[in-house]
Amino acid sequence: MKKTIAAITILLVFSSLVSSQYLFFSTLEGNIIVVSGDYREGTLTIVNSVDKDFQVVSYRRYYAVDENNREVSGIKLEIYKSTGELVSPGVLYTYWKAGETRTLRYKIYVNESVKPGKYTLFIVLWGFSGSGEISIITVPISLEVTDIPLIFKETVVQIKGRGASTFHVLNGETLEIHSTVYNLKNSPVFVKGSVYLEKDGNQYLKKDIAVNLTPGENLVQVNISIPYEFPSGHYKLIYTLTYSKGTYLFSKDFYISFGVDLVEISLEKIQIMEDESNTVYFTILSERVIPVNLSIEVYEANNEHIYNQTKEITLNKGSNIAKIHLPPLSPGNKKIIGKVSFGRMELDQASSSYDILAYPKIEKVSYQKLSLAPDKGQVKFLVEISNKNPHEIKGILSYSFFGTNGTILKGSRDLVLLPGDNEVEFTVEVPLGEIGYEISLESRGKEQKVNGKLKLELPSPTTTSSTQSSSSLTSSSTSSIPPKETSTKYYVIAIALLILLFLLLFGYYSKSKKPRRKRERPKPKRKSPLGKFRKPKKPEIKEYRELPKK
């Protein structure tokens, strides 16, 4: 009797299934990835996406198909209640209204024999409505089987202290490499790798990596510190992680520099005098706050090093202007080289030049007496001036003459002095007596003075007057040597004396000469009694070329 009731019940169920509806519920989750030979567990959110309420929903079975809709084996599904209890075919949910969601905990095992690929896992449920109607509900789940256990999600490179990723890195900063890796397996996966900078095929600052990645999400972090003395330039960051199933590679280009650029050096003046100082201005662009050294080197035109100076300053971010003072230096063209350095490392340099002009100088003052009168005389002055500059320079030559009663004469001349030695002449007429003079040269705001004395007096009528006059013409100026004095009057007197002496000597010679004797006629020579002798001629001999004929 019992067997008959059970058979009738089963028959009624099957008859209800024949007339039941086939419905599909959806899930909020996407693709589920499982490593072959391992398992994956998690939760699913199932949505009652049909316009129908169910009093009871029971779990019946599951199956998996490949991309060709062929059922495959090796994939196992376990369903758990929220309490952690394993669910076997039976009641799973009650009072599940349309549009509501229910949570399902699962664990999916995949055998090593299952090939990597795309699969669909179907969960089959029975839904019973309040009227007793049965619906067959299918929940499709996208399943991906892989033999690669790691998923490399994201790699970010940041600069320590600045945070944001950037293309430009400064010496002394640290690169932070953050990599997010998801381990799909339920056991740790060992990875090793390296990170380094590459340029022209060479590796720099290499670091090795070795880490065990636990199941789930992992953060791998490694830092590279850029030394201060590291050469500037374009580099490529190479980051690799290697494990048994493959290698992950990440690269990024960077430009490394110290972040301090000497934009320009300029001078307060490009032309100064030999007793003036100058100022050098540094215009520096900095991307950081850092102490640096400023240095100046000065060279002559022949590249001879003559001066250097170093100064330490602290740069701020942005544009910086610093200055160094140069002392007065010797005349000539000067080349300057400005450098910015950090410790022993030179960061940048620039160059410029300027001219130092020499003041023109009075080297010698001499004078010559031209003529003397009873109350005044004319004197010609010669002023020798040196201009050690390679080009012309302007100046003013002034002179003043003083007597016992004050200033006698003043005057000035505008000069254009050529490079090298220059001679300036001027003639003055001053009264007789002892005269003081002052000759000055003014150029480029500087004045040089030379003082001296001269004495004008009529010569005494003695033979030594010429010598005495010559000695009296010597200038008292320490910078002058006067020439020998000459006079037309003295020359005329000397010539007259010489003529008179010649006439006296000639007369004396004429008187002292003896008178000549009277010429006597010579006696005639005695003649020979034989008469005049004539020398005989030589006999004439005829020569014939042939013998005479008989």
PDB file of N, CA, C and O in Angstrom, residues 100-165:
ATOM      1  N   GLU A 100      13.714  40.428  -5.451  1.00  0.00           N
ATOM      2  CA  GLU A 100      14.571  40.304  -4.282  1.00  0.00           C
ATOM      3  C   GLU A 100      15.836  39.492  -4.609  1.00  0.00           C
ATOM      4  O   GLU A 100      15.891  38.750  -5.584  1.00  0.00           O
ATOM      5  N   THR A 101      16.856  39.680  -3.763  1.00  0.00           N
ATOM      6  CA  THR A 101      18.125  38.955  -3.933  1.00  0.00           C
ATOM      7  C   THR A 101      18.346  38.034  -2.755  1.00  0.00           C
ATOM      8  O   THR A 101      17.854  38.268  -1.645  1.00  0.00           O
ATOM      9  N   ARG A 102      19.082  36.983  -3.044  1.00  0.00           N
ATOM     10  CA  ARG A 102      19.495  36.037  -2.009  1.00  0.00           C
ATOM     11  C   ARG A 102      20.989  35.756  -2.183  1.00  0.00           C
ATOM     12  O   ARG A 102      21.521  35.757  -3.293  1.00  0.00           O
ATOM     13  N   THR A 103      21.699  35.526  -1.057  1.00  0.00           N
ATOM     14  CA  THR A 103      23.130  35.265  -1.073  1.00  0.00           C
ATOM     15  C   THR A 103      23.375  33.770  -1.024  1.00  0.00           C
ATOM     16  O   THR A 103      22.730  33.043  -0.262  1.00  0.00           O
ATOM     17  N   LEU A 104      24.369  33.374  -1.827  1.00  0.00           N
ATOM     18  CA  LEU A 104      24.703  31.950  -1.919  1.00  0.00           C
ATOM     19  C   LEU A 104      26.214  31.807  -1.748  1.00  0.00           C
ATOM     20  O   LEU A 104      26.992  32.412  -2.486  1.00  0.00           O
ATOM     21  N   ARG A 105      26.629  31.032  -0.740  1.00  0.00           N
ATOM     22  CA  ARG A 105      28.047  30.751  -0.557  1.00  0.00           C
ATOM     23  C   ARG A 105      28.401  29.503  -1.343  1.00  0.00           C
ATOM     24  O   ARG A 105      27.644  28.533  -1.377  1.00  0.00           O
ATOM     25  N   TYR A 106      29.587  29.560  -1.977  1.00  0.00           N
ATOM     26  CA  TYR A 106      29.956  28.439  -2.846  1.00  0.00           C
ATOM     27  C   TYR A 106      31.439  28.116  -2.680  1.00  0.00           C
ATOM     28  O   TYR A 106      32.237  28.911  -2.178  1.00  0.00           O
ATOM     29  N   LYS A 107      31.780  26.935  -3.163  1.00  0.00           N
ATOM     30  CA  LYS A 107      33.172  26.497  -3.317  1.00  0.00           C
ATOM     31  C   LYS A 107      33.213  25.636  -4.564  1.00  0.00           C
ATOM     32  O   LYS A 107      32.478  24.654  -4.679  1.00  0.00           O
ATOM     33  N   ILE A 108      34.086  26.050  -5.505  1.00  0.00           N
ATOM     34  CA  ILE A 108      34.186  25.360  -6.798  1.00  0.00           C
ATOM     35  C   ILE A 108      35.558  24.711  -6.900  1.00  0.00           C
ATOM     36  O   ILE A 108      36.586  25.391  -6.778  1.00  0.00           O
ATOM     37  N   TYR A 109      35.572  23.418  -7.108  1.00  0.00           N
ATOM     38  CA  TYR A 109      36.805  22.659  -7.300  1.00  0.00           C
ATOM     39  C   TYR A 109      36.979  22.378  -8.792  1.00  0.00           C
ATOM     40  O   TYR A 109      36.028  22.007  -9.483  1.00  0.00           O
ATOM     41  N   VAL A 110      38.224  22.544  -9.259  1.00  0.00           N
ATOM     42  CA  VAL A 110      38.523  22.243 -10.649  1.00  0.00           C
ATOM     43  C   VAL A 110      39.689  21.265 -10.687  1.00  0.00           C
ATOM     44  O   VAL A 110      40.766  21.542 -10.124  1.00  0.00           O
ATOM     45  N   ASN A 111      39.462  20.161 -11.328  1.00  0.00           N
ATOM     46  CA  ASN A 111      40.487  19.141 -11.443  1.00  0.00           C
ATOM     47  C   ASN A 111      41.584  19.595 -12.410  1.00  0.00           C
ATOM     48  O   ASN A 111      41.345  20.396 -13.313  1.00  0.00           O
ATOM     49  N   GLU A 112      42.809  19.083 -12.231  1.00  0.00           N
ATOM     50  CA  GLU A 112      43.927  19.433 -13.112  1.00  0.00           C
ATOM     51  C   GLU A 112      43.684  18.990 -14.552  1.00  0.00           C
ATOM     52  O   GLU A 112      44.304  19.492 -15.479  1.00  0.00           O
ATOM     53  N   SER A 113      42.783  18.041 -14.712  1.00  0.00           N
ATOM     54  CA  SER A 113      42.506  17.532 -16.065  1.00  0.00           C
ATOM     55  C   SER A 113      41.675  18.508 -16.892  1.00  0.00           C
ATOM     56  O   SER A 113      41.586  18.362 -18.117  1.00  0.00           O
ATOM     57  N   VAL A 114      41.045  19.485 -16.227  1.00  0.00           N
ATOM     58  CA  VAL A 114      40.219  20.453 -16.955  1.00  0.00           C
ATOM     59  C   VAL A 114      41.150  21.446 -17.652  1.00  0.00           C
ATOM     60  O   VAL A 114      41.988  22.091 -17.017  1.00  0.00           O
ATOM     61  N   LYS A 115      40.970  21.576 -18.939  1.00  0.00           N
ATOM     62  CA  LYS A 115      41.817  22.475 -19.703  1.00  0.00           C
ATOM     63  C   LYS A 115      41.421  23.933 -19.458  1.00  0.00           C
ATOM     64  O   LYS A 115      40.252  24.230 -19.230  1.00  0.00           O
ATOM     65  N   PRO A 116      42.387  24.829 -19.521  1.00  0.00           N
ATOM     66  CA  PRO A 116      42.052  26.241 -19.376  1.00  0.00           C
ATOM     67  C   PRO A 116      41.090  26.687 -20.469  1.00  0.00           C
ATOM     68  O   PRO A 116      41.196  26.270 -21.622  1.00  0.00           O
ATOM     69  N   GLY A 117      40.132  27.511 -20.101  1.00  0.00           N
ATOM     70  CA  GLY A 117      39.164  27.988 -21.069  1.00  0.00           C
ATOM     71  C   GLY A 117      37.955  28.579 -20.393  1.00  0.00           C
ATOM     72  O   GLY A 117      37.897  28.718 -19.163  1.00  0.00           O
ATOM     73  N   LYS A 118      36.938  28.906 -21.233  1.00  0.00           N
ATOM     74  CA  LYS A 118      35.685  29.479 -20.740  1.00  0.00           C
ATOM     75  C   LYS A 118      34.650  28.379 -20.559  1.00  0.00           C
ATOM     76  O   LYS A 118      34.446  27.550 -21.461  1.00  0.00           O
ATOM     77  N   TYR A 119      33.990  28.436 -19.424  1.00  0.00           N
ATOM     78  CA  TYR A 119      32.950  27.449 -19.117  1.00  0.00           C
ATOM     79  C   TYR A 119      31.757  28.179 -18.514  1.00  0.00           C
ATOM     80  O   TYR A 119      31.859  29.329 -18.057  1.00  0.00           O
ATOM     81  N   THR A 120      30.597  27.460 -18.504  1.00  0.00           N
ATOM     82  CA  THR A 120      29.390  27.975 -17.850  1.00  0.00           C
ATOM     83  C   THR A 120      28.908  26.935 -16.854  1.00  0.00           C
ATOM     84  O   THR A 120      28.692  25.765 -17.202  1.00  0.00           O
ATOM     85  N   LEU A 121      28.743  27.366 -15.624  1.00  0.00           N
ATOM     86  CA  LEU A 121      28.260  26.492 -14.553  1.00  0.00           C
ATOM     87  C   LEU A 121      26.791  26.843 -14.298  1.00  0.00           C
ATOM     88  O   LEU A 121      26.454  27.993 -14.049  1.00  0.00           O
ATOM     89  N   PHE A 122      25.948  25.849 -14.403  1.00  0.00           N
ATOM     90  CA  PHE A 122      24.496  26.036 -14.198  1.00  0.00           C
ATOM     91  C   PHE A 122      24.085  25.450 -12.858  1.00  0.00           C
ATOM     92  O   PHE A 122      24.395  24.286 -12.557  1.00  0.00           O
ATOM     93  N   ILE A 123      23.366  26.266 -12.048  1.00  0.00           N
ATOM     94  CA  ILE A 123      22.756  25.804 -10.804  1.00  0.00           C
ATOM     95  C   ILE A 123      21.245  25.673 -11.056  1.00  0.00           C
ATOM     96  O   ILE A 123      20.597  26.642 -11.471  1.00  0.00           O
ATOM     97  N   VAL A 124      20.714  24.512 -10.809  1.00  0.00           N
ATOM     98  CA  VAL A 124      19.287  24.241 -11.081  1.00  0.00           C
ATOM     99  C   VAL A 124      18.515  24.264  -9.761  1.00  0.00           C
ATOM    100  O   VAL A 124      18.874  23.546  -8.806  1.00  0.00           O
ATOM    101  N   LEU A 125      17.474  25.116  -9.724  1.00  0.00           N
ATOM    102  CA  LEU A 125      16.613  25.249  -8.546  1.00  0.00           C
ATOM    103  C   LEU A 125      15.155  24.950  -8.937  1.00  0.00           C
ATOM    104  O   LEU A 125      14.775  25.120 -10.106  1.00  0.00           O
ATOM    105  N   TRP A 126      14.399  24.502  -7.921  1.00  0.00           N
ATOM    106  CA  TRP A 126      12.942  24.367  -8.099  1.00  0.00           C
ATOM    107  C   TRP A 126      12.262  25.435  -7.265  1.00  0.00           C
ATOM    108  O   TRP A 126      12.581  25.628  -6.098  1.00  0.00           O
ATOM    109  N   GLY A 127      11.311  26.132  -7.928  1.00  0.00           N
ATOM    110  CA  GLY A 127      10.564  27.138  -7.213  1.00  0.00           C
ATOM    111  C   GLY A 127       9.093  26.769  -7.131  1.00  0.00           C
ATOM    112  O   GLY A 127       8.483  26.412  -8.137  1.00  0.00           O
ATOM    113  N   PHE A 128       8.534  26.861  -5.909  1.00  0.00           N
ATOM    114  CA  PHE A 128       7.128  26.504  -5.673  1.00  0.00           C
ATOM    115  C   PHE A 128       6.372  27.770  -5.295  1.00  0.00           C
ATOM    116  O   PHE A 128       6.736  28.486  -4.359  1.00  0.00           O
ATOM    117  N   SER A 129       5.360  28.044  -6.079  1.00  0.00           N
ATOM    118  CA  SER A 129       4.534  29.220  -5.822  1.00  0.00           C
ATOM    119  C   SER A 129       3.457  28.897  -4.790  1.00  0.00           C
ATOM    120  O   SER A 129       3.281  27.735  -4.393  1.00  0.00           O
ATOM    121  N   GLY A 130       2.711  29.909  -4.380  1.00  0.00           N
ATOM    122  CA  GLY A 130       1.651  29.711  -3.382  1.00  0.00           C
ATOM    123  C   GLY A 130       0.506  28.847  -3.904  1.00  0.00           C
ATOM    124  O   GLY A 130      -0.196  28.178  -3.131  1.00  0.00           O
ATOM    125  N   SER A 131       0.301  28.810  -5.225  1.00  0.00           N
ATOM    126  CA  SER A 131      -0.772  28.010  -5.814  1.00  0.00           C
ATOM    127  C   SER A 131      -0.359  26.566  -6.057  1.00  0.00           C
ATOM    128  O   SER A 131      -1.133  25.780  -6.567  1.00  0.00           O
ATOM    129  N   GLY A 132       0.934  26.266  -5.674  1.00  0.00           N
ATOM    130  CA  GLY A 132       1.425  24.910  -5.876  1.00  0.00           C
ATOM    131  C   GLY A 132       2.077  24.697  -7.229  1.00  0.00           C
ATOM    132  O   GLY A 132       2.501  23.585  -7.547  1.00  0.00           O
ATOM    133  N   GLU A 133       2.191  25.750  -8.029  1.00  0.00           N
ATOM    134  CA  GLU A 133       2.839  25.609  -9.337  1.00  0.00           C
ATOM    135  C   GLU A 133       4.355  25.502  -9.152  1.00  0.00           C
ATOM    136  O   GLU A 133       4.953  26.192  -8.342  1.00  0.00           O
ATOM    137  N   ILE A 134       4.950  24.617  -9.947  1.00  0.00           N
ATOM    138  CA  ILE A 134       6.408  24.397  -9.874  1.00  0.00           C
ATOM    139  C   ILE A 134       7.072  25.062 -11.080  1.00  0.00           C
ATOM    140  O   ILE A 134       6.619  24.911 -12.211  1.00  0.00           O
ATOM    141  N   SER A 135       8.218  25.771 -10.785  1.00  0.00           N
ATOM    142  CA  SER A 135       9.025  26.382 -11.861  1.00  0.00           C
ATOM    143  C   SER A 135      10.456  25.862 -11.745  1.00  0.00           C
ATOM    144  O   SER A 135      11.016  25.738 -10.633  1.00  0.00           O
ATOM    145  N   ILE A 136      11.031  25.533 -12.889  1.00  0.00           N
ATOM    146  CA  ILE A 136      12.446  25.098 -12.915  1.00  0.00           C
ATOM    147  C   ILE A 136      13.298  26.341 -13.195  1.00  0.00           C
ATOM    148  O   ILE A 136      13.206  26.957 -14.250  1.00  0.00           O
ATOM    149  N   ILE A 137      14.095  26.679 -12.201  1.00  0.00           N
ATOM    150  CA  ILE A 137      14.900  27.916 -12.268  1.00  0.00           C
ATOM    151  C   ILE A 137      16.365  27.539 -12.503  1.00  0.00           C
ATOM    152  O   ILE A 137      16.942  26.714 -11.798  1.00  0.00           O
ATOM    153  N   THR A 138      16.954  28.203 -13.498  1.00  0.00           N
ATOM    154  CA  THR A 138      18.370  27.967 -13.825  1.00  0.00           C
ATOM    155  C   THR A 138      19.156  29.256 -13.579  1.00  0.00           C
ATOM    156  O   THR A 138      18.775  30.336 -14.044  1.00  0.00           O
ATOM    157  N   VAL A 139      20.264  29.093 -12.839  1.00  0.00           N
ATOM    158  CA  VAL A 139      21.148  30.242 -12.556  1.00  0.00           C
ATOM    159  C   VAL A 139      22.482  29.985 -13.277  1.00  0.00           C
ATOM    160  O   VAL A 139      23.275  29.151 -12.837  1.00  0.00           O
ATOM    161  N   PRO A 140      22.736  30.677 -14.417  1.00  0.00           N
ATOM    162  CA  PRO A 140      24.023  30.491 -15.127  1.00  0.00           C
ATOM    163  C   PRO A 140      25.136  31.326 -14.482  1.00  0.00           C
ATOM    164  O   PRO A 140      24.940  32.482 -14.124  1.00  0.00           O
ATOM    165  N   ILE A 141      26.301  30.739 -14.353  1.00  0.00           N
ATOM    166  CA  ILE A 141      27.473  31.407 -13.767  1.00  0.00           C
ATOM    167  C   ILE A 141      28.636  31.258 -14.740  1.00  0.00           C
ATOM    168  O   ILE A 141      28.981  30.139 -15.140  1.00  0.00           O
ATOM    169  N   SER A 142      29.255  32.400 -15.099  1.00  0.00           N
ATOM    170  CA  SER A 142      30.427  32.372 -15.992  1.00  0.00           C
ATOM    171  C   SER A 142      31.637  31.893 -15.205  1.00  0.00           C
ATOM    172  O   SER A 142      31.958  32.413 -14.119  1.00  0.00           O
ATOM    173  N   LEU A 143      32.325  30.914 -15.763  1.00  0.00           N
ATOM    174  CA  LEU A 143      33.455  30.280 -15.091  1.00  0.00           C
ATOM    175  C   LEU A 143      34.647  30.254 -16.052  1.00  0.00           C
ATOM    176  O   LEU A 143      34.511  29.897 -17.223  1.00  0.00           O
ATOM    177  N   GLU A 144      35.808  30.668 -15.543  1.00  0.00           N
ATOM    178  CA  GLU A 144      37.037  30.623 -16.335  1.00  0.00           C
ATOM    179  C   GLU A 144      38.066  29.774 -15.603  1.00  0.00           C
ATOM    180  O   GLU A 144      38.349  29.996 -14.423  1.00  0.00           O
ATOM    181  N   VAL A 145      38.568  28.793 -16.293  1.00  0.00           N
ATOM    182  CA  VAL A 145      39.596  27.915 -15.740  1.00  0.00           C
ATOM    183  C   VAL A 145      40.933  28.344 -16.347  1.00  0.00           C
ATOM    184  O   VAL A 145      41.056  28.523 -17.569  1.00  0.00           O
ATOM    185  N   THR A 146      41.927  28.527 -15.490  1.00  0.00           N
ATOM    186  CA  THR A 146      43.246  28.986 -15.946  1.00  0.00           C
ATOM    187  C   THR A 146      44.329  28.195 -15.248  1.00  0.00           C
ATOM    188  O   THR A 146      44.109  27.634 -14.165  1.00  0.00           O
ATOM    189  N   ASP A 147      45.479  28.141 -15.900  1.00  0.00           N
ATOM    190  CA  ASP A 147      46.639  27.521 -15.256  1.00  0.00           C
ATOM    191  C   ASP A 147      47.625  28.582 -14.763  1.00  0.00           C
ATOM    192  O   ASP A 147      48.724  28.258 -14.329  1.00  0.00           O
ATOM    193  N   ILE A 148      47.259  29.860 -14.867  1.00  0.00           N
ATOM    194  CA  ILE A 148      48.096  30.970 -14.385  1.00  0.00           C
ATOM    195  C   ILE A 148      47.516  31.444 -13.058  1.00  0.00           C
ATOM    196  O   ILE A 148      46.410  31.992 -13.020  1.00  0.00           O
ATOM    197  N   PRO A 149      48.245  31.297 -11.974  1.00  0.00           N
ATOM    198  CA  PRO A 149      47.656  31.580 -10.666  1.00  0.00           C
ATOM    199  C   PRO A 149      47.657  33.057 -10.279  1.00  0.00           C
ATOM    200  O   PRO A 149      46.982  33.437  -9.329  1.00  0.00           O
ATOM    201  N   LEU A 150      48.458  33.894 -10.966  1.00  0.00           N
ATOM    202  CA  LEU A 150      48.593  35.282 -10.534  1.00  0.00           C
ATOM    203  C   LEU A 150      47.959  36.235 -11.532  1.00  0.00           C
ATOM    204  O   LEU A 150      48.084  36.065 -12.740  1.00  0.00           O
ATOM    205  N   ILE A 151      47.303  37.255 -10.996  1.00  0.00           N
ATOM    206  CA  ILE A 151      46.756  38.345 -11.806  1.00  0.00           C
ATOM    207  C   ILE A 151      47.453  39.638 -11.368  1.00  0.00           C
ATOM    208  O   ILE A 151      47.353  40.055 -10.212  1.00  0.00           O
ATOM    209  N   PHE A 152      48.176  40.247 -12.305  1.00  0.00           N
ATOM    210  CA  PHE A 152      48.877  41.506 -12.019  1.00  0.00           C
ATOM    211  C   PHE A 152      47.937  42.652 -12.381  1.00  0.00           C
ATOM    212  O   PHE A 152      47.700  42.943 -13.546  1.00  0.00           O
ATOM    213  N   LYS A 153      47.421  43.271 -11.337  1.00  0.00           N
ATOM    214  CA  LYS A 153      46.375  44.260 -11.566  1.00  0.00           C
ATOM    215  C   LYS A 153      46.931  45.630 -11.955  1.00  0.00           C
ATOM    216  O   LYS A 153      46.522  46.227 -12.935  1.00  0.00           O
ATOM    217  N   GLU A 154      47.857  46.164 -11.173  1.00  0.00           N
ATOM    218  CA  GLU A 154      48.286  47.543 -11.389  1.00  0.00           C
ATOM    219  C   GLU A 154      49.684  47.751 -10.818  1.00  0.00           C
ATOM    220  O   GLU A 154      50.032  47.183  -9.779  1.00  0.00           O
ATOM    221  N   THR A 155      50.468  48.552 -11.512  1.00  0.00           N
ATOM    222  CA  THR A 155      51.787  48.969 -11.025  1.00  0.00           C
ATOM    223  C   THR A 155      51.868  50.488 -11.111  1.00  0.00           C
ATOM    224  O   THR A 155      51.639  51.071 -12.168  1.00  0.00           O
ATOM    225  N   VAL A 156      52.186  51.116  -9.996  1.00  0.00           N
ATOM    226  CA  VAL A 156      52.257  52.572  -9.897  1.00  0.00           C
ATOM    227  C   VAL A 156      53.641  52.952  -9.391  1.00  0.00           C
ATOM    228  O   VAL A 156      54.159  52.349  -8.436  1.00  0.00           O
ATOM    229  N   VAL A 157      54.256  53.960 -10.046  1.00  0.00           N
ATOM    230  CA  VAL A 157      55.550  54.484  -9.612  1.00  0.00           C
ATOM    231  C   VAL A 157      55.329  55.890  -9.077  1.00  0.00           C
ATOM    232  O   VAL A 157      54.800  56.756  -9.774  1.00  0.00           O
ATOM    233  N   GLN A 158      55.741  56.105  -7.850  1.00  0.00           N
ATOM    234  CA  GLN A 158      55.610  57.415  -7.215  1.00  0.00           C
ATOM    235  C   GLN A 158      56.959  57.880  -6.691  1.00  0.00           C
ATOM    236  O   GLN A 158      57.893  57.082  -6.538  1.00  0.00           O
ATOM    237  N   ILE A 159      57.069  59.174  -6.435  1.00  0.00           N
ATOM    238  CA  ILE A 159      58.275  59.749  -5.857  1.00  0.00           C
ATOM    239  C   ILE A 159      58.008  59.997  -4.377  1.00  0.00           C
ATOM    240  O   ILE A 159      57.044  60.667  -4.013  1.00  0.00           O
ATOM    241  N   LYS A 160      58.843  59.429  -3.566  1.00  0.00           N
ATOM    242  CA  LYS A 160      58.646  59.529  -2.127  1.00  0.00           C
ATOM    243  C   LYS A 160      58.659  60.987  -1.678  1.00  0.00           C
ATOM    244  O   LYS A 160      59.554  61.759  -2.022  1.00  0.00           O
ATOM    245  N   GLY A 161      57.651  61.343  -0.922  1.00  0.00           N
ATOM    246  CA  GLY A 161      57.552  62.715  -0.443  1.00  0.00           C
ATOM    247  C   GLY A 161      56.726  63.610  -1.343  1.00  0.00           C
ATOM    248  O   GLY A 161      56.180  64.606  -0.883  1.00  0.00           O
ATOM    249  N   ARG A 162      56.616  63.255  -2.631  1.00  0.00           N
ATOM    250  CA  ARG A 162      55.789  64.040  -3.560  1.00  0.00           C
ATOM    251  C   ARG A 162      54.497  63.329  -3.874  1.00  0.00           C
ATOM    252  O   ARG A 162      53.504  63.944  -4.236  1.00  0.00           O
ATOM    253  N   GLY A 163      54.499  62.013  -3.810  1.00  0.00           N
ATOM    254  CA  GLY A 163      53.268  61.244  -3.994  1.00  0.00           C
ATOM    255  C   GLY A 163      52.926  60.970  -5.434  1.00  0.00           C
ATOM    256  O   GLY A 163      52.933  59.829  -5.879  1.00  0.00           O
ATOM    257  N   ALA A 164      52.603  62.016  -6.187  1.00  0.00           N
ATOM    258  CA  ALA A 164      52.101  61.828  -7.546  1.00  0.00           C
ATOM    259  C   ALA A 164      53.187  61.277  -8.452  1.00  0.00           C
ATOM    260  O   ALA A 164      54.375  61.582  -8.311  1.00  0.00           O
ATOM    261  N   SER A 165      52.747  60.439  -9.367  1.00  0.00           N
ATOM    262  CA  SER A 165      53.665  59.896 -10.363  1.00  0.00           C
ATOM    263  C   SER A 165      54.046  60.995 -11.341  1.00  0.00           C
ATOM    264  O   SER A 165      53.216  61.793 -11.768  1.00  0.00           O
TER     265      SER A 165
END
